Short mmCIF file of C-alpha atoms and ligand atoms in Angstrom, two decimals:
data_model
loop_
_atom_site.label_atom_id
_atom_site.label_comp_id
_atom_site.label_asym_id
_atom_site.label_seq_id
_atom_site.Cartn_x
_atom_site.Cartn_y
_atom_site.Cartn_z
CA MET A 1 -40.58 -71.28 -80.77
CA SER A 2 -43.04 -72.96 -81.97
CA PRO A 3 -46.53 -74.52 -82.08
CA PHE A 4 -50.09 -72.82 -80.97
CA GLN A 5 -51.17 -73.03 -77.21
CA THR A 6 -54.41 -74.05 -75.94
CA ARG A 7 -55.64 -70.58 -74.36
CA THR A 8 -57.54 -71.12 -71.03
CA ALA A 9 -59.14 -68.64 -69.04
CA PRO A 10 -57.33 -68.02 -65.87
CA THR A 11 -60.17 -68.86 -62.82
CA THR A 12 -58.42 -66.58 -59.74
CA ALA A 13 -56.34 -63.42 -59.87
CA ILE A 14 -52.91 -64.28 -57.96
CA HIS A 15 -50.30 -61.61 -57.18
CA VAL A 16 -47.31 -61.66 -59.24
CA ASP A 17 -43.97 -59.53 -58.32
CA TYR A 18 -42.04 -58.81 -61.41
CA ARG A 19 -38.07 -57.98 -60.41
CA SER A 20 -34.38 -58.45 -62.75
CA PRO A 21 -33.59 -61.15 -62.45
CA THR A 22 -30.48 -63.28 -60.56
CA THR A 23 -27.64 -65.73 -61.28
CA ASP A 24 -29.66 -67.92 -58.83
CA ASP A 25 -33.14 -67.87 -61.34
CA GLY A 26 -30.49 -69.78 -64.19
CA ILE A 27 -32.02 -72.82 -63.48
CA ARG A 28 -35.51 -71.35 -63.20
CA LEU A 29 -34.74 -70.50 -66.39
CA TRP A 30 -33.61 -73.65 -67.87
CA GLU A 31 -36.16 -75.47 -66.61
CA ILE A 32 -39.55 -73.49 -67.26
CA ALA A 33 -38.11 -73.12 -71.24
CA SER A 34 -37.58 -77.45 -71.27
CA ASP A 35 -41.38 -77.37 -68.95
CA SER A 36 -42.46 -75.43 -72.36
CA LYS A 37 -41.67 -77.71 -74.48
CA VAL A 38 -41.69 -75.64 -77.75
CA LEU A 39 -38.99 -73.55 -76.92
CA ASP A 40 -35.20 -74.34 -77.75
CA VAL A 41 -33.82 -75.28 -74.96
CA ASN A 42 -30.24 -73.69 -74.22
CA SER A 43 -26.99 -75.36 -72.25
CA SER A 44 -28.32 -73.90 -68.45
CA TYR A 45 -25.25 -72.47 -68.30
CA SER A 46 -26.48 -69.71 -71.02
CA TYR A 47 -29.30 -69.33 -69.21
CA VAL A 48 -26.86 -68.44 -65.61
CA LEU A 49 -24.43 -66.40 -67.85
CA TRP A 50 -27.59 -64.47 -69.15
CA CYS A 51 -28.78 -64.20 -65.99
CA HIS A 52 -25.24 -62.54 -65.00
CA ASP A 53 -24.55 -60.53 -68.00
CA PHE A 54 -27.81 -59.92 -69.59
CA ALA A 55 -30.13 -58.75 -65.87
CA SER A 56 -30.78 -55.18 -66.71
CA THR A 57 -32.68 -56.04 -69.43
CA SER A 58 -33.82 -58.99 -68.58
CA ILE A 59 -36.95 -59.67 -66.00
CA VAL A 60 -38.65 -62.77 -64.74
CA ALA A 61 -42.01 -62.73 -62.87
CA GLU A 62 -42.83 -64.43 -59.40
CA VAL A 63 -45.25 -66.34 -57.32
CA ASP A 64 -45.52 -66.86 -53.86
CA SER A 65 -41.05 -66.67 -53.86
CA ARG A 66 -40.98 -69.43 -57.14
CA THR A 67 -39.57 -67.99 -60.15
CA VAL A 68 -42.92 -68.41 -62.91
CA GLY A 69 -42.08 -66.62 -65.94
CA PHE A 70 -39.67 -65.08 -67.61
CA VAL A 71 -37.85 -62.58 -70.43
CA THR A 72 -34.52 -62.19 -71.77
CA GLY A 73 -33.63 -59.41 -74.30
CA TYR A 74 -30.74 -57.49 -74.89
CA ARG A 75 -30.15 -54.19 -76.24
CA ARG A 76 -28.89 -55.02 -80.22
CA PRO A 77 -25.48 -53.60 -80.38
CA ASP A 78 -26.00 -51.71 -84.39
CA ASP A 79 -29.06 -50.53 -82.78
CA PRO A 80 -28.64 -49.64 -78.51
CA ALA A 81 -32.49 -48.22 -79.39
CA ILE A 82 -33.90 -51.43 -79.94
CA LEU A 83 -34.23 -53.95 -77.14
CA MET A 84 -34.31 -57.53 -78.51
CA VAL A 85 -36.37 -60.10 -76.66
CA TRP A 86 -34.43 -63.73 -76.84
CA GLN A 87 -36.95 -65.91 -75.11
CA VAL A 88 -40.35 -65.32 -73.05
CA ALA A 89 -42.35 -68.16 -71.17
CA VAL A 90 -44.53 -68.33 -68.94
CA ASP A 91 -45.15 -71.51 -66.70
CA ASP A 92 -47.79 -73.73 -67.65
CA THR A 93 -50.09 -72.70 -65.19
CA TYR A 94 -49.49 -69.58 -64.81
CA ARG A 95 -50.85 -68.36 -68.42
CA GLY A 96 -53.75 -66.78 -68.51
CA HIS A 97 -52.69 -64.04 -66.27
CA ARG A 98 -51.26 -61.14 -68.70
CA ILE A 99 -47.84 -62.07 -66.91
CA ALA A 100 -46.04 -62.24 -70.10
CA ALA A 101 -47.58 -59.39 -71.90
CA THR A 102 -47.12 -56.84 -67.94
CA MET A 103 -43.29 -58.36 -68.32
CA LEU A 104 -42.66 -56.90 -71.99
CA HIS A 105 -44.78 -54.08 -70.28
CA ARG A 106 -42.65 -53.57 -68.08
CA LEU A 107 -39.10 -54.52 -69.17
CA LEU A 108 -40.58 -51.48 -72.03
CA ASP A 109 -40.93 -49.08 -69.02
CA ARG A 110 -37.19 -49.37 -67.46
CA THR A 111 -35.17 -49.87 -70.82
CA ALA A 112 -37.22 -46.66 -71.45
CA HIS A 113 -34.96 -44.49 -69.63
CA ASP A 114 -31.23 -46.21 -70.87
CA GLY A 115 -33.09 -44.78 -74.44
CA VAL A 116 -35.19 -48.21 -75.63
CA ILE A 117 -38.37 -46.99 -77.99
CA ALA A 118 -38.76 -50.51 -80.19
CA MET A 119 -38.80 -54.20 -78.92
CA ASN A 120 -38.13 -56.87 -81.46
CA THR A 121 -38.03 -60.82 -81.71
CA THR A 122 -37.94 -63.38 -83.86
CA ILE A 123 -41.19 -66.02 -84.02
CA SER A 124 -42.25 -69.16 -85.90
CA PRO A 125 -44.48 -69.18 -87.84
CA ASP A 126 -46.82 -71.56 -85.91
CA ASN A 127 -46.59 -69.41 -83.00
CA VAL A 128 -49.26 -68.19 -82.70
CA ALA A 129 -49.86 -67.11 -78.89
CA SER A 130 -46.29 -65.63 -78.94
CA GLN A 131 -47.35 -63.56 -82.15
CA ARG A 132 -50.36 -62.27 -80.28
CA LEU A 133 -48.83 -61.73 -77.05
CA PHE A 134 -46.14 -59.27 -79.18
CA GLU A 135 -49.34 -57.40 -81.14
CA SER A 136 -51.22 -57.13 -78.07
CA VAL A 137 -47.88 -54.67 -76.55
CA ALA A 138 -47.50 -52.71 -79.31
CA THR A 139 -51.51 -52.61 -79.31
CA ALA A 140 -50.95 -51.37 -76.22
CA ARG A 141 -48.70 -48.83 -76.05
CA GLY A 142 -49.65 -47.05 -79.82
CA LEU A 143 -46.48 -49.24 -82.08
CA ARG A 144 -46.18 -50.30 -85.16
CA PHE A 145 -46.19 -54.36 -85.40
CA THR A 146 -45.18 -55.87 -88.53
CA ARG A 147 -43.18 -58.58 -89.67
CA ARG A 148 -40.51 -59.08 -92.10
CA ASP A 149 -38.77 -62.48 -93.43
CA LEU A 150 -35.64 -63.43 -91.64
CA PHE A 151 -34.04 -67.13 -90.86
CA PRO A 152 -35.44 -69.71 -93.72
CA ALA A 153 -35.50 -73.08 -92.29
CA ASP A 154 -32.56 -73.92 -94.00
CA ALA A 155 -30.54 -71.57 -91.89
CA PHE A 156 -30.45 -73.80 -89.41
CA PRO A 157 -28.57 -77.50 -89.36
CA ASP A 158 -31.81 -79.52 -87.48
CA ALA A 159 -35.56 -79.73 -88.10
CA HIS A 160 -35.91 -76.21 -87.04
CA GLN A 161 -38.67 -73.57 -88.46
CA PRO A 162 -38.47 -70.54 -90.00
CA GLU A 163 -38.01 -67.55 -87.71
CA ASP A 164 -39.29 -64.66 -88.28
CA LEU A 165 -38.35 -60.99 -87.20
CA TYR A 166 -41.70 -59.15 -85.44
CA LEU A 167 -40.78 -55.21 -84.98
CA LEU A 168 -42.61 -52.88 -82.64
CA GLU A 169 -41.65 -49.47 -83.71
CA PRO A 170 -42.91 -46.28 -83.05
CA VAL A 171 -44.56 -44.52 -85.41
CA THR A 172 -43.05 -42.27 -87.65
CA ASP A 173 -43.43 -40.56 -91.22
CA ALA A 174 -40.44 -42.51 -92.74
CA ASN A 175 -42.70 -46.23 -91.49
C1 COA B 201 -46.52 -67.42 -75.26
C2 COA B 201 -46.46 -67.40 -73.54
C3 COA B 201 -45.76 -67.07 -73.04
C4 COA B 201 -48.07 -66.45 -73.53
O1 COA B 201 -47.89 -66.04 -72.00
P1 COA B 201 -49.27 -65.55 -70.58
O2 COA B 201 -48.20 -65.17 -69.86
O3 COA B 201 -49.93 -66.22 -70.86
O4 COA B 201 -49.81 -64.74 -71.95
P2 COA B 201 -50.78 -63.33 -71.69
O5 COA B 201 -51.96 -63.38 -70.83
O6 COA B 201 -50.10 -61.92 -71.09
O7 COA B 201 -51.08 -62.57 -72.98
C5 COA B 201 -51.00 -61.77 -73.50
C6 COA B 201 -51.72 -61.20 -74.95
O8 COA B 201 -51.10 -62.84 -75.93
C7 COA B 201 -52.48 -63.43 -75.78
N1 COA B 201 -52.75 -65.09 -75.95
C8 COA B 201 -51.74 -64.93 -75.01
N2 COA B 201 -51.70 -67.17 -74.84
C9 COA B 201 -52.21 -67.08 -75.83
C10 COA B 201 -52.60 -68.37 -77.44
N3 COA B 201 -52.47 -69.47 -76.57
N4 COA B 201 -53.88 -68.11 -77.95
C11 COA B 201 -53.90 -66.63 -78.47
N5 COA B 201 -52.94 -65.67 -78.07
C12 COA B 201 -52.86 -65.99 -76.64
C13 COA B 201 -53.19 -63.36 -74.92
O9 COA B 201 -54.50 -63.25 -75.58
C14 COA B 201 -53.30 -61.36 -74.96
O10 COA B 201 -53.83 -61.34 -75.65
P3 COA B 201 -54.58 -59.25 -75.33
O11 COA B 201 -54.35 -58.61 -74.43
O12 COA B 201 -55.19 -59.27 -76.74
O13 COA B 201 -55.82 -60.21 -74.49
C15 COA B 201 -47.21 -68.86 -73.24
O14 COA B 201 -48.02 -69.06 -73.97
C16 COA B 201 -45.41 -69.33 -72.73
O15 COA B 201 -44.91 -69.49 -72.10
N6 COA B 201 -46.10 -70.62 -73.58
C17 COA B 201 -44.83 -71.68 -74.05
C18 COA B 201 -43.48 -70.35 -74.67
C19 COA B 201 -43.36 -70.19 -76.38
O16 COA B 201 -43.68 -69.56 -76.81
N7 COA B 201 -42.94 -68.82 -76.24
C20 COA B 201 -43.05 -67.46 -77.11
C21 COA B 201 -41.88 -68.01 -77.89
S1 COA B 201 -40.23 -67.48 -77.18
#
């Protein structure tokens, strides 16, 4: 994850459909990640596999039957009440229409039925757009939004930004 993107206001309203991914979406997820020039681009196989195995904790956005955005997530094996977001991206043409925020809200609404109460993600320090996105979702849902160090740059074998852990969690007496 990485650099700050310029924010442009949308000029027209668009109709967006949201649904769980199928394996057929894997190719588009790989394309959107690749086109973003920001995300780590994983193997095409990983996106196809993700759509197959983690469809219930992932979501795609469609405009005119074309997938234009996605969120890939999983429930943490050590704490299934937490939905970990692996990647979120929206095709450049459709940014600014609240598609990313809506995908995250819908995913939280859907997984709440299975006991999910919190969301985690990692974001690099220079990805302001992503930080604002998750902060916005936390604020709208009355969740506490905090950052912790997680993976420093030297955790990676290549030139990679650190990945900080962001937590969106219910406010309790304990926190
Ligand atoms: C980050 C990204 C997913 C946002 O998608 P989007 O659909 O345009 O975002 P939304 O319209 O839902 O915006 C939600 C919130 O984030 C904020 N935001 C989104 N992009 C922003 C930007 N470039 N700069 C500042 N704030 C931004 C919005 O202002 C909004 O906040 P608000 O509720 O306080 O008004 C998109 O820019 C993207 O795909 N970037 C490349 C991939 C990436 O960096 N992914 C995140 C790391 S995995």
